[in-house]
Tab-separated table of C-alpha atoms in Angstrom:
chain	number	residue	atom	x	y	z
A	1	MET	CA	78.050	78.629	83.091
A	2	THR	CA	77.522	82.287	82.302
A	3	ARG	CA	77.025	84.861	85.019
A	4	GLU	CA	73.526	84.933	86.427
A	5	TYR	CA	72.057	88.088	87.919
A	6	LEU	CA	69.890	87.048	90.866
A	7	LYS	CA	69.311	90.771	91.360
A	8	LYS	CA	69.924	93.335	88.614
A	9	ALA	CA	70.143	97.095	89.153
A	10	ASP	CA	67.432	99.205	87.549
A	11	LEU	CA	69.570	102.352	87.666
A	12	THR	CA	73.194	103.416	87.502
A	13	PRO	CA	74.573	106.268	89.611
A	14	LYS	CA	74.380	109.530	87.727
A	15	SER	CA	73.066	113.023	88.097
A	16	ASP	CA	71.841	115.632	85.668
A	17	ALA	CA	75.391	116.515	84.730
A	18	SER	CA	74.548	119.404	82.404
A	19	GLU	CA	72.279	121.148	84.910
A	20	THR	CA	74.735	120.611	87.755
A	21	HIS	CA	77.590	121.975	85.640
A	22	LYS	CA	75.603	125.083	84.735
A	23	THR	CA	74.686	125.774	88.351
A	24	VAL	CA	78.191	125.248	89.696
A	25	GLN	CA	79.877	127.249	86.942
A	26	GLY	CA	77.597	130.181	87.699
A	27	ILE	CA	78.407	130.103	91.399
A	28	LEU	CA	82.143	129.861	90.764
A	29	ASP	CA	82.050	132.765	88.319
A	30	ASP	CA	80.075	134.896	90.774
A	31	ILE	CA	82.446	134.191	93.643
A	32	GLU	CA	85.605	134.708	91.593
A	33	ALA	CA	84.292	138.087	90.488
A	34	GLY	CA	82.716	139.098	93.799
A	35	GLY	CA	85.264	137.717	96.248
A	36	ASP	CA	84.594	137.415	99.967
A	37	ALA	CA	81.290	139.289	99.847
A	38	LYS	CA	79.789	137.057	97.168
A	39	ALA	CA	80.998	133.908	98.956
A	40	LEU	CA	79.258	135.129	102.101
A	41	GLU	CA	76.053	135.691	100.128
A	42	TYR	CA	76.064	132.078	98.973
A	43	ALA	CA	76.926	130.896	102.483
A	44	ALA	CA	73.901	132.729	103.866
A	45	LYS	CA	71.719	131.253	101.105
A	46	PHE	CA	72.877	127.633	101.195
A	47	ASP	CA	74.398	127.166	104.654
A	48	ARG	CA	71.980	129.557	106.374
A	49	TYR	CA	74.821	130.542	108.644
A	50	GLU	CA	76.184	133.979	109.406
A	51	GLY	CA	78.880	133.316	112.006
A	52	ASN	CA	82.624	133.633	111.547
A	53	VAL	CA	83.928	132.006	108.394
A	54	LEU	CA	87.385	131.324	109.790
A	55	LEU	CA	87.108	129.899	113.286
A	56	THR	CA	89.093	131.757	115.918
A	57	LYS	CA	91.325	130.008	118.437
A	58	GLU	CA	88.674	130.613	121.089
A	59	GLU	CA	85.921	129.143	118.892
A	60	ILE	CA	88.027	126.058	118.188
A	61	GLU	CA	88.720	125.596	121.890
A	62	ALA	CA	85.021	125.989	122.703
A	63	ALA	CA	84.044	123.441	120.057
A	64	CYS	CA	86.677	120.969	121.259
A	65	ALA	CA	85.374	121.315	124.816
A	66	GLN	CA	81.974	120.042	123.650
A	67	VAL	CA	83.390	116.739	122.399
A	68	PRO	CA	83.047	113.854	124.893
A	69	GLU	CA	86.346	112.429	126.138
A	70	LYS	CA	85.544	108.940	124.839
A	71	LEU	CA	85.002	110.319	121.324
A	72	LYS	CA	88.179	112.370	121.586
A	73	ALA	CA	90.092	109.197	122.406
A	74	ASP	CA	88.561	107.399	119.416
A	75	ILE	CA	89.468	110.282	117.102
A	76	ARG	CA	93.035	110.298	118.429
A	77	PHE	CA	93.209	106.527	117.848
A	78	ALA	CA	92.050	106.920	114.248
A	79	HIS	CA	94.408	109.851	113.721
A	80	GLY	CA	97.336	107.800	114.987
A	81	ASN	CA	96.580	104.936	112.619
A	82	VAL	CA	96.110	107.207	109.600
A	83	ARG	CA	99.274	109.139	110.463
A	84	ARG	CA	101.390	105.994	110.794
A	85	PHE	CA	100.128	104.605	107.504
A	86	ALA	CA	100.742	107.940	105.774
A	87	GLU	CA	104.269	108.040	107.190
A	88	LEU	CA	104.850	104.563	105.767
A	89	GLN	CA	103.603	105.745	102.374
A	90	LYS	CA	105.848	108.786	102.506
A	91	SER	CA	108.866	106.573	103.214
A	92	THR	CA	108.389	104.950	99.801
A	93	MET	CA	109.037	108.300	98.085
A	94	GLN	CA	112.656	109.362	98.085
A	95	ASN	CA	115.000	111.848	96.527
A	96	VAL	CA	117.238	109.813	94.217
A	97	GLU	CA	119.950	110.372	91.632
A	98	THR	CA	121.917	108.249	89.228
A	99	GLU	CA	124.767	108.668	86.749
A	100	ILE	CA	122.689	107.715	83.744
A	101	SER	CA	125.742	107.798	81.500
A	102	PRO	CA	129.338	108.764	82.346
A	103	GLY	CA	129.389	112.375	83.518
A	104	PHE	CA	125.619	112.909	83.187
A	105	ILE	CA	123.629	112.911	86.441
A	106	THR	CA	119.834	112.766	86.638
A	107	GLY	CA	117.618	112.702	89.681
A	108	GLN	CA	114.217	113.198	91.211
A	109	LYS	CA	113.177	115.338	94.129
A	110	VAL	CA	109.951	114.975	96.113
A	111	ILE	CA	108.398	118.298	97.123
A	112	PRO	CA	105.090	118.775	98.965
A	113	VAL	CA	102.668	121.367	97.638
A	114	ASP	CA	102.446	124.534	99.720
A	115	ALA	CA	98.710	124.791	100.413
A	116	ALA	CA	96.073	122.076	100.716
A	117	GLY	CA	92.321	122.604	100.909
A	118	CYS	CA	90.481	119.768	102.656
A	119	TYR	CA	86.715	119.502	102.195
A	120	VAL	CA	84.906	117.712	105.025
A	121	PRO	CA	81.225	116.862	104.409
A	122	GLY	CA	78.863	117.820	107.200
A	123	GLY	CA	75.376	117.661	105.704
A	124	ARG	CA	73.467	114.375	106.004
A	125	TYR	CA	76.188	112.921	108.232
A	126	SER	CA	79.051	114.593	110.106
A	127	HIS	CA	82.077	113.032	108.457
A	128	ILE	CA	84.540	113.203	111.321
A	129	ALA	CA	86.694	110.587	109.631
A	130	SER	CA	87.030	112.702	106.471
A	131	ALA	CA	88.743	115.393	108.525
A	132	VAL	CA	91.135	112.782	109.866
A	133	MET	CA	91.827	111.265	106.438
A	134	THR	CA	92.439	114.490	104.537
A	135	VAL	CA	94.163	116.730	107.079
A	136	THR	CA	96.453	114.040	108.481
A	137	THR	CA	97.812	113.022	105.084
A	138	ALA	CA	98.432	116.650	104.126
A	139	LYS	CA	100.269	117.214	107.406
A	140	VAL	CA	102.461	114.127	106.972
A	141	ALA	CA	103.217	115.180	103.394
A	142	GLY	CA	104.602	118.452	104.720
A	143	CYS	CA	102.175	121.002	103.281
A	144	LYS	CA	102.950	124.443	104.671
A	145	HIS	CA	99.296	125.448	105.045
A	146	ILE	CA	96.247	123.224	105.498
A	147	ALA	CA	92.735	124.621	105.415
A	148	ALA	CA	89.818	122.445	106.485
A	149	CYS	CA	86.411	123.472	105.184
A	150	SER	CA	83.105	122.049	106.390
A	151	PRO	CA	79.484	123.175	106.037
A	152	PRO	CA	78.116	124.753	109.206
A	153	ARG	CA	74.660	124.051	110.540
A	154	PRO	CA	72.289	126.965	111.194
A	155	GLY	CA	72.764	128.338	114.683
A	156	VAL	CA	75.388	125.694	115.481
A	157	GLY	CA	78.312	126.042	113.108
A	158	VAL	CA	80.678	123.259	112.146
A	159	ALA	CA	80.071	120.056	114.111
A	160	PRO	CA	82.331	120.192	117.201
A	161	ALA	CA	83.752	116.703	116.541
A	162	ILE	CA	84.811	117.773	113.032
A	163	VAL	CA	86.473	120.858	114.500
A	164	TYR	CA	88.293	118.725	117.060
A	165	ALA	CA	89.441	116.208	114.452
A	166	ALA	CA	90.667	118.866	112.024
A	167	HIS	CA	92.433	120.696	114.839
A	168	ILE	CA	94.350	117.762	116.328
A	169	CYS	CA	95.245	116.438	112.872
A	170	GLY	CA	96.999	119.672	111.988
A	171	ALA	CA	94.661	122.065	110.173
A	172	ASP	CA	96.090	125.575	110.188
A	173	GLN	CA	92.656	127.126	109.683
A	174	ILE	CA	89.131	125.754	109.899
A	175	MET	CA	86.489	127.349	107.723
A	176	ALA	CA	82.750	127.262	108.384
A	177	MET	CA	81.551	127.192	104.804
A	178	GLY	CA	80.179	124.366	102.691
A	179	GLY	CA	79.429	123.386	99.136
A	180	VAL	CA	80.699	125.182	96.060
A	181	GLN	CA	81.304	128.370	98.005
A	182	GLY	CA	83.682	126.573	100.380
A	183	VAL	CA	85.604	124.985	97.528
A	184	ALA	CA	85.767	128.354	95.752
A	185	ALA	CA	87.034	130.132	98.863
A	186	MET	CA	89.952	127.720	99.222
A	187	THR	CA	90.771	127.805	95.509
A	188	PHE	CA	90.620	131.587	95.095
A	189	GLY	CA	92.315	132.355	98.417
A	190	LEU	CA	89.404	134.218	99.970
A	191	PHE	CA	89.190	135.415	103.582
A	192	GLY	CA	92.972	135.726	103.801
A	193	LEU	CA	93.658	132.060	102.980
A	194	PRO	CA	96.536	131.179	100.660
A	195	LYS	CA	95.287	129.892	97.316
A	196	ALA	CA	95.066	126.110	97.508
A	197	ASN	CA	97.406	124.100	95.305
A	198	ILE	CA	95.264	120.986	95.760
A	199	LEU	CA	91.679	120.273	96.807
A	200	VAL	CA	90.907	116.968	98.488
A	201	GLY	CA	88.008	115.258	100.178
A	202	PRO	CA	84.568	113.859	99.331
A	203	GLY	CA	81.390	115.866	98.787
A	204	ASN	CA	78.045	115.920	97.012
A	205	GLN	CA	77.585	116.262	93.251
A	206	PHE	CA	78.001	120.050	93.446
A	207	VAL	CA	81.306	119.797	95.284
A	208	ALA	CA	82.468	117.123	92.830
A	209	GLU	CA	81.495	119.278	89.861
A	210	ALA	CA	83.268	122.312	91.339
A	211	LYS	CA	86.450	120.253	91.628
A	212	ARG	CA	86.006	119.041	88.050
A	213	ILE	CA	85.645	122.597	86.730
A	214	LEU	CA	88.553	123.953	88.776
A	215	PHE	CA	90.939	121.104	87.960
A	216	GLY	CA	93.870	122.488	86.048
A	217	ARG	CA	94.152	125.755	87.872
A	218	VAL	CA	94.272	123.690	91.067
A	219	GLY	CA	95.087	120.028	91.654
A	220	ILE	CA	92.456	117.621	92.944
A	221	ASP	CA	92.559	114.177	94.502
A	222	MET	CA	89.830	112.790	92.218
A	223	ILE	CA	86.293	113.435	90.990
A	224	ALA	CA	84.185	111.217	93.207
A	225	GLY	CA	80.679	109.987	92.521
A	226	PRO	CA	78.397	108.046	94.862
A	227	THR	CA	80.279	105.565	97.034
A	228	ASP	CA	80.160	101.921	95.927
A	229	SER	CA	81.101	98.571	97.476
A	230	LEU	CA	81.472	94.994	96.229
A	231	ILE	CA	81.714	91.805	98.273
A	232	LEU	CA	83.282	88.619	96.920
A	233	ALA	CA	81.984	85.680	98.949
A	234	ASP	CA	82.092	81.923	98.588
A	235	GLY	CA	80.365	79.122	100.455
A	236	THR	CA	82.557	79.642	103.521
A	237	ALA	CA	81.150	83.129	104.107
A	238	ASP	CA	78.658	83.988	106.867
A	239	ALA	CA	75.453	85.280	105.256
A	240	HIS	CA	74.691	87.392	108.341
A	241	ILE	CA	78.051	89.182	108.094
A	242	VAL	CA	77.782	89.622	104.326
A	243	ALA	CA	74.264	91.071	104.543
A	244	THR	CA	75.254	93.404	107.379
A	245	ASP	CA	78.249	94.693	105.431
A	246	LEU	CA	76.147	95.345	102.323
A	247	VAL	CA	73.581	97.290	104.344
A	248	SER	CA	76.317	99.254	106.136
A	249	GLN	CA	77.470	100.672	102.806
A	250	ALA	CA	74.011	101.133	101.277
A	251	GLU	CA	73.195	103.648	104.034
A	252	HIS	CA	75.643	106.130	102.490
A	253	GLY	CA	73.017	107.391	100.067
A	254	TYR	CA	70.047	106.558	97.883
A	255	ASN	CA	72.318	106.056	94.854
A	256	SER	CA	75.178	104.137	96.496
A	257	PRO	CA	75.551	100.773	94.735
A	258	VAL	CA	76.367	97.600	96.647
A	259	TRP	CA	77.182	94.366	94.829
A	260	LEU	CA	77.515	90.756	95.920
A	261	VAL	CA	79.508	88.446	93.646
A	262	THR	CA	79.512	84.773	94.614
A	263	ASP	CA	79.745	81.242	93.262
A	264	ASP	CA	77.346	79.911	95.915
A	265	ARG	CA	73.623	80.160	95.127
A	266	LYS	CA	72.559	79.213	98.653
A	267	LEU	CA	74.616	82.040	100.151
A	268	ALA	CA	73.272	84.536	97.616
A	269	GLU	CA	69.656	83.628	98.301
A	270	GLU	CA	70.138	83.787	102.073
A	271	VAL	CA	71.793	87.229	101.850
A	272	MET	CA	68.939	88.501	99.686
A	273	ARG	CA	66.468	87.202	102.278
A	274	LEU	CA	68.265	88.898	105.175
A	275	VAL	CA	69.037	92.341	103.729
A	276	PRO	CA	65.505	93.871	103.751
A	277	GLY	CA	65.052	93.095	107.433
A	278	TYR	CA	68.425	94.575	108.334
A	279	ILE	CA	67.550	97.724	106.412
A	280	ASP	CA	64.198	98.031	108.172
A	281	ASP	CA	66.023	98.007	111.517
A	282	LEU	CA	68.062	101.118	110.723
A	283	PRO	CA	67.220	104.654	111.941
A	284	GLU	CA	64.889	106.574	109.617
A	285	VAL	CA	67.318	108.542	107.431
A	286	ASN	CA	69.702	105.590	107.129
A	287	ARG	CA	66.784	103.288	106.348
A	288	GLU	CA	65.486	105.541	103.570
A	289	ASN	CA	68.929	105.727	101.953
A	290	ALA	CA	69.617	102.008	102.207
A	291	THR	CA	66.141	101.055	100.986
A	292	ALA	CA	66.521	103.082	97.797
A	293	ALA	CA	70.126	101.976	97.239
A	294	TRP	CA	69.246	98.282	97.612
A	295	ARG	CA	66.099	98.566	95.503
A	296	ASP	CA	67.516	100.573	92.608
A	297	TYR	CA	71.283	100.000	92.494
A	298	ALA	CA	72.195	96.730	94.210
A	299	GLU	CA	73.152	93.607	92.300
A	300	VAL	CA	73.695	89.973	93.238
A	301	ILE	CA	75.745	88.066	90.673
A	302	LEU	CA	76.251	84.305	90.572
A	303	CYS	CA	79.502	83.218	88.906
A	304	ALA	CA	80.845	79.841	87.814
A	305	ASP	CA	83.998	79.837	89.942
A	306	ARG	CA	86.437	82.070	91.789
A	307	GLU	CA	88.321	82.972	88.601
A	308	ASP	CA	85.114	84.353	87.119
A	309	MET	CA	84.316	86.109	90.404
A	310	ALA	CA	87.685	87.866	90.324
A	311	ALA	CA	87.229	88.830	86.668
A	312	CYS	CA	83.758	90.195	87.411
A	313	SER	CA	85.100	92.249	90.303
A	314	ASP	CA	87.877	93.743	88.171
A	315	GLU	CA	85.288	94.738	85.559
A	316	TYR	CA	83.284	96.586	88.211
A	317	ALA	CA	86.476	98.157	89.680
A	318	PRO	CA	84.751	98.939	92.973
A	319	GLU	CA	85.705	101.701	95.348
A	320	HIS	CA	85.582	99.250	98.271
A	321	LEU	CA	86.254	95.543	97.718
A	322	THR	CA	85.714	92.939	100.425
A	323	VAL	CA	86.740	89.292	100.166
A	324	GLN	CA	84.992	86.814	102.433
A	325	ALA	CA	86.270	83.612	100.876
A	326	ALA	CA	88.873	80.901	101.322
A	327	ASP	CA	92.535	81.377	100.358
A	328	LEU	CA	92.872	85.120	100.914
A	329	ASP	CA	96.413	85.194	99.538
A	330	TRP	CA	95.107	83.971	96.167
A	331	TRP	CA	92.614	86.829	96.023
A	332	LEU	CA	95.246	89.387	97.030
A	333	GLN	CA	97.430	88.282	94.124
A	334	GLN	CA	94.575	87.933	91.609
A	335	LEU	CA	92.586	91.146	92.084
A	336	THR	CA	93.804	94.290	90.331
A	337	CYS	CA	91.048	96.940	90.202
A	338	TYR	CA	89.805	98.408	93.477
A	339	GLY	CA	90.164	101.511	95.614
A	340	SER	CA	90.802	99.641	98.868
A	341	LEU	CA	90.771	95.920	99.606
A	342	PHE	CA	89.430	94.274	102.767
A	343	LEU	CA	90.598	90.682	103.113
A	344	GLY	CA	88.618	88.339	105.354
A	345	GLU	CA	85.663	88.551	107.689
A	346	GLU	CA	87.877	90.001	110.409
A	347	THR	CA	88.007	93.381	108.663
A	348	THR	CA	85.340	95.451	106.961
A	349	VAL	CA	84.884	98.587	104.883
A	350	SER	CA	83.615	100.364	107.981
A	351	TYR	CA	87.039	99.914	109.588
A	352	GLY	CA	88.681	101.582	106.602
A	353	ASP	CA	86.040	104.284	106.569
A	354	LYS	CA	86.700	105.289	110.158
A	355	ALA	CA	89.804	104.162	111.977
A	356	ALA	CA	92.019	101.431	110.486
A	357	GLY	CA	94.616	103.736	108.918
A	358	THR	CA	94.123	103.253	105.181
A	359	ASN	CA	92.452	106.238	103.564
A	360	HIS	CA	88.712	106.347	102.856
A	361	VAL	CA	88.856	108.952	100.085
A	362	LEU	CA	88.757	106.518	97.172
A	363	PRO	CA	87.966	106.308	93.427
A	364	THR	CA	84.322	105.598	92.560
A	365	SER	CA	82.367	104.872	89.379
A	366	ARG	CA	84.983	102.362	88.123
A	367	ALA	CA	87.799	104.895	88.325
A	368	ALA	CA	89.721	102.279	90.332
A	369	SER	CA	90.571	100.738	86.962
A	370	TYR	CA	93.147	103.525	86.504
A	371	THR	CA	93.793	105.249	89.837
A	372	GLY	CA	94.092	104.700	93.547
A	373	GLY	CA	92.702	106.738	96.423
A	374	LEU	CA	93.924	109.664	98.471
A	375	SER	CA	97.362	109.139	99.952
A	376	VAL	CA	100.276	111.197	101.118
A	377	HIS	CA	101.568	110.913	97.528
A	378	LYS	CA	98.721	113.089	96.215
A	379	TYR	CA	100.196	116.112	97.989
A	380	MET	CA	103.698	115.482	96.672
A	381	LYS	CA	105.268	116.677	93.438
A	382	ILE	CA	107.890	114.385	91.965
A	383	VAL	CA	110.165	116.681	90.004
A	384	THR	CA	113.307	115.835	88.070
A	385	TRP	CA	116.704	117.467	87.632
A	386	GLN	CA	119.922	116.926	85.736
A	387	ARG	CA	123.514	118.153	85.647
A	388	ALA	CA	126.515	117.133	83.586
A	389	THR	CA	130.205	117.547	83.023
A	390	ARG	CA	131.193	118.820	79.582
A	391	GLU	CA	132.343	115.342	78.577
A	392	GLY	CA	129.105	113.870	79.933
A	393	SER	CA	127.101	116.382	77.902
A	394	LYS	CA	128.817	115.432	74.645
A	395	PRO	CA	126.953	112.247	73.553
A	396	VAL	CA	123.633	113.642	74.772
A	397	ALA	CA	124.141	116.812	72.741
A	398	GLU	CA	124.954	114.815	69.590
A	399	ALA	CA	121.866	112.625	69.933
A	400	THR	CA	119.688	115.601	70.798
A	401	ALA	CA	120.780	117.586	67.759
A	402	ARG	CA	120.140	114.738	65.332
A	403	ILE	CA	116.775	113.717	66.846
A	404	ALA	CA	115.609	117.338	66.939
A	405	ARG	CA	116.511	117.891	63.273
A	406	LEU	CA	114.722	114.714	62.266
A	407	GLU	CA	111.644	116.076	64.040
A	408	GLY	CA	112.032	119.423	62.301
A	409	MET	CA	112.808	121.310	65.540
A	410	GLU	CA	115.872	123.287	64.441
A	411	GLY	CA	115.868	125.551	67.504
A	412	HIS	CA	116.232	122.555	69.786
A	413	ALA	CA	119.050	121.231	67.663
A	414	ARG	CA	120.960	124.507	67.810
A	415	ALA	CA	120.788	124.523	71.634
A	416	ALA	CA	122.849	121.327	71.473
A	417	ASP	CA	125.060	122.604	68.638
A	418	VAL	CA	126.297	125.665	70.524
A	419	ARG	CA	127.404	123.578	73.484
A	420	LEU	CA	129.371	121.188	71.322
A	421	ALA	CA	130.986	124.145	69.558
A	422	LYS	CA	131.916	125.793	72.841
A	423	TYR	CA	133.117	122.736	74.739
A	424	PHE	CA	134.848	120.917	71.868
A	425	PRO	CA	136.025	123.602	69.429
A	426	ASP	CA	138.613	121.357	67.812
A	427	GLU	CA	136.211	118.535	66.994
A	428	THR	CA	133.869	118.038	64.055
A	429	PHE	CA	130.457	116.451	64.590
A	430	ASP	CA	127.922	114.999	62.156
A	431	LEU	CA	124.741	116.603	63.449
A	432	THR	CA	122.581	116.104	60.369
A	433	ALA	CA	119.288	114.268	60.555
A	434	ASN	CA	120.157	111.726	57.877
A	435	GLY	CA	123.198	109.763	56.889
């Protein structure tokens, strides 16, 4: 049995890349040349906000006071989970050394970057959780300065809950500026900020393109496209739960793909029957997004068996991958390409998105085939070092000289030669490339 598409997507997520690139490059060039003043011009144009760019202590306190206590407790809960998971991740990275050959010591050292710039979306939805995910991991990594940047709303500023989350998670400064201008300000070190060594966090296509253009002069977590989610479900799955989970991810945006891969036709047909009604029951903006995403980008794929389901999933390499099927341990061992994996009905992508502890900044557009998501490791540099005794240096110098000469790199060879001549003046070495 070949795969059967019970629902096939008419579109694939993409934007007018050339036009977006041109627009973003122009803004970045303007701001790099014009500095703070030009960034403020773009902020007034796009954010329609003219308050303080860097929030003062008093403004942060005032914003935090507006956040209901119940929400504060939920944010602290999420922060605690993300922090503990990040601390676990950090514990897997250690300074190590080994005597790789007698008298020759090599090692690695793990060093956090100095300055992190965390972008927190605040347009269509206020992404409180993005502040938690990005700032907390940077703090656990040990970054010396963490800037959180989020688009302000006219007459309001940055959403108070985002301010609270960024503040308790450890942001050193919170910036009321969105879009390309916010990314540029962190990268170029405007408004008295240190220049960011790494930019992290999700954003729209303009933010993503800005990160793409700036990558190289600054590190980035990844270039993220529209969020995507895939559910693997067999006949044991609950169609109501599956349909609800698909709709919950389709509300992200009009071009956010959701995919159902199953070996059970009855389940697939029931999910397809339920989804439109669940979408219709959403609030207006969410409903519009989910309607377009389901209509234009969603797919329902019927496979022959679980092996084919797993192979299909790995081909799609989804950002979020949910398994609602029997024998979860088998799936955990079999699956290899995903940003984050959610095993069983008892967990869901929404948990990961908000409060479970694993990070929600994840690879999209099949990038999970070669990379994972944001973690404490993204802020860490793994650097290497070596030292040697003179005797330990001897065989390495001989091999280096001969390999370098074979490559035609005489200067490299001579750097080894002079050490052998100095340390072992009474010995003769064959350092020719051939023989």
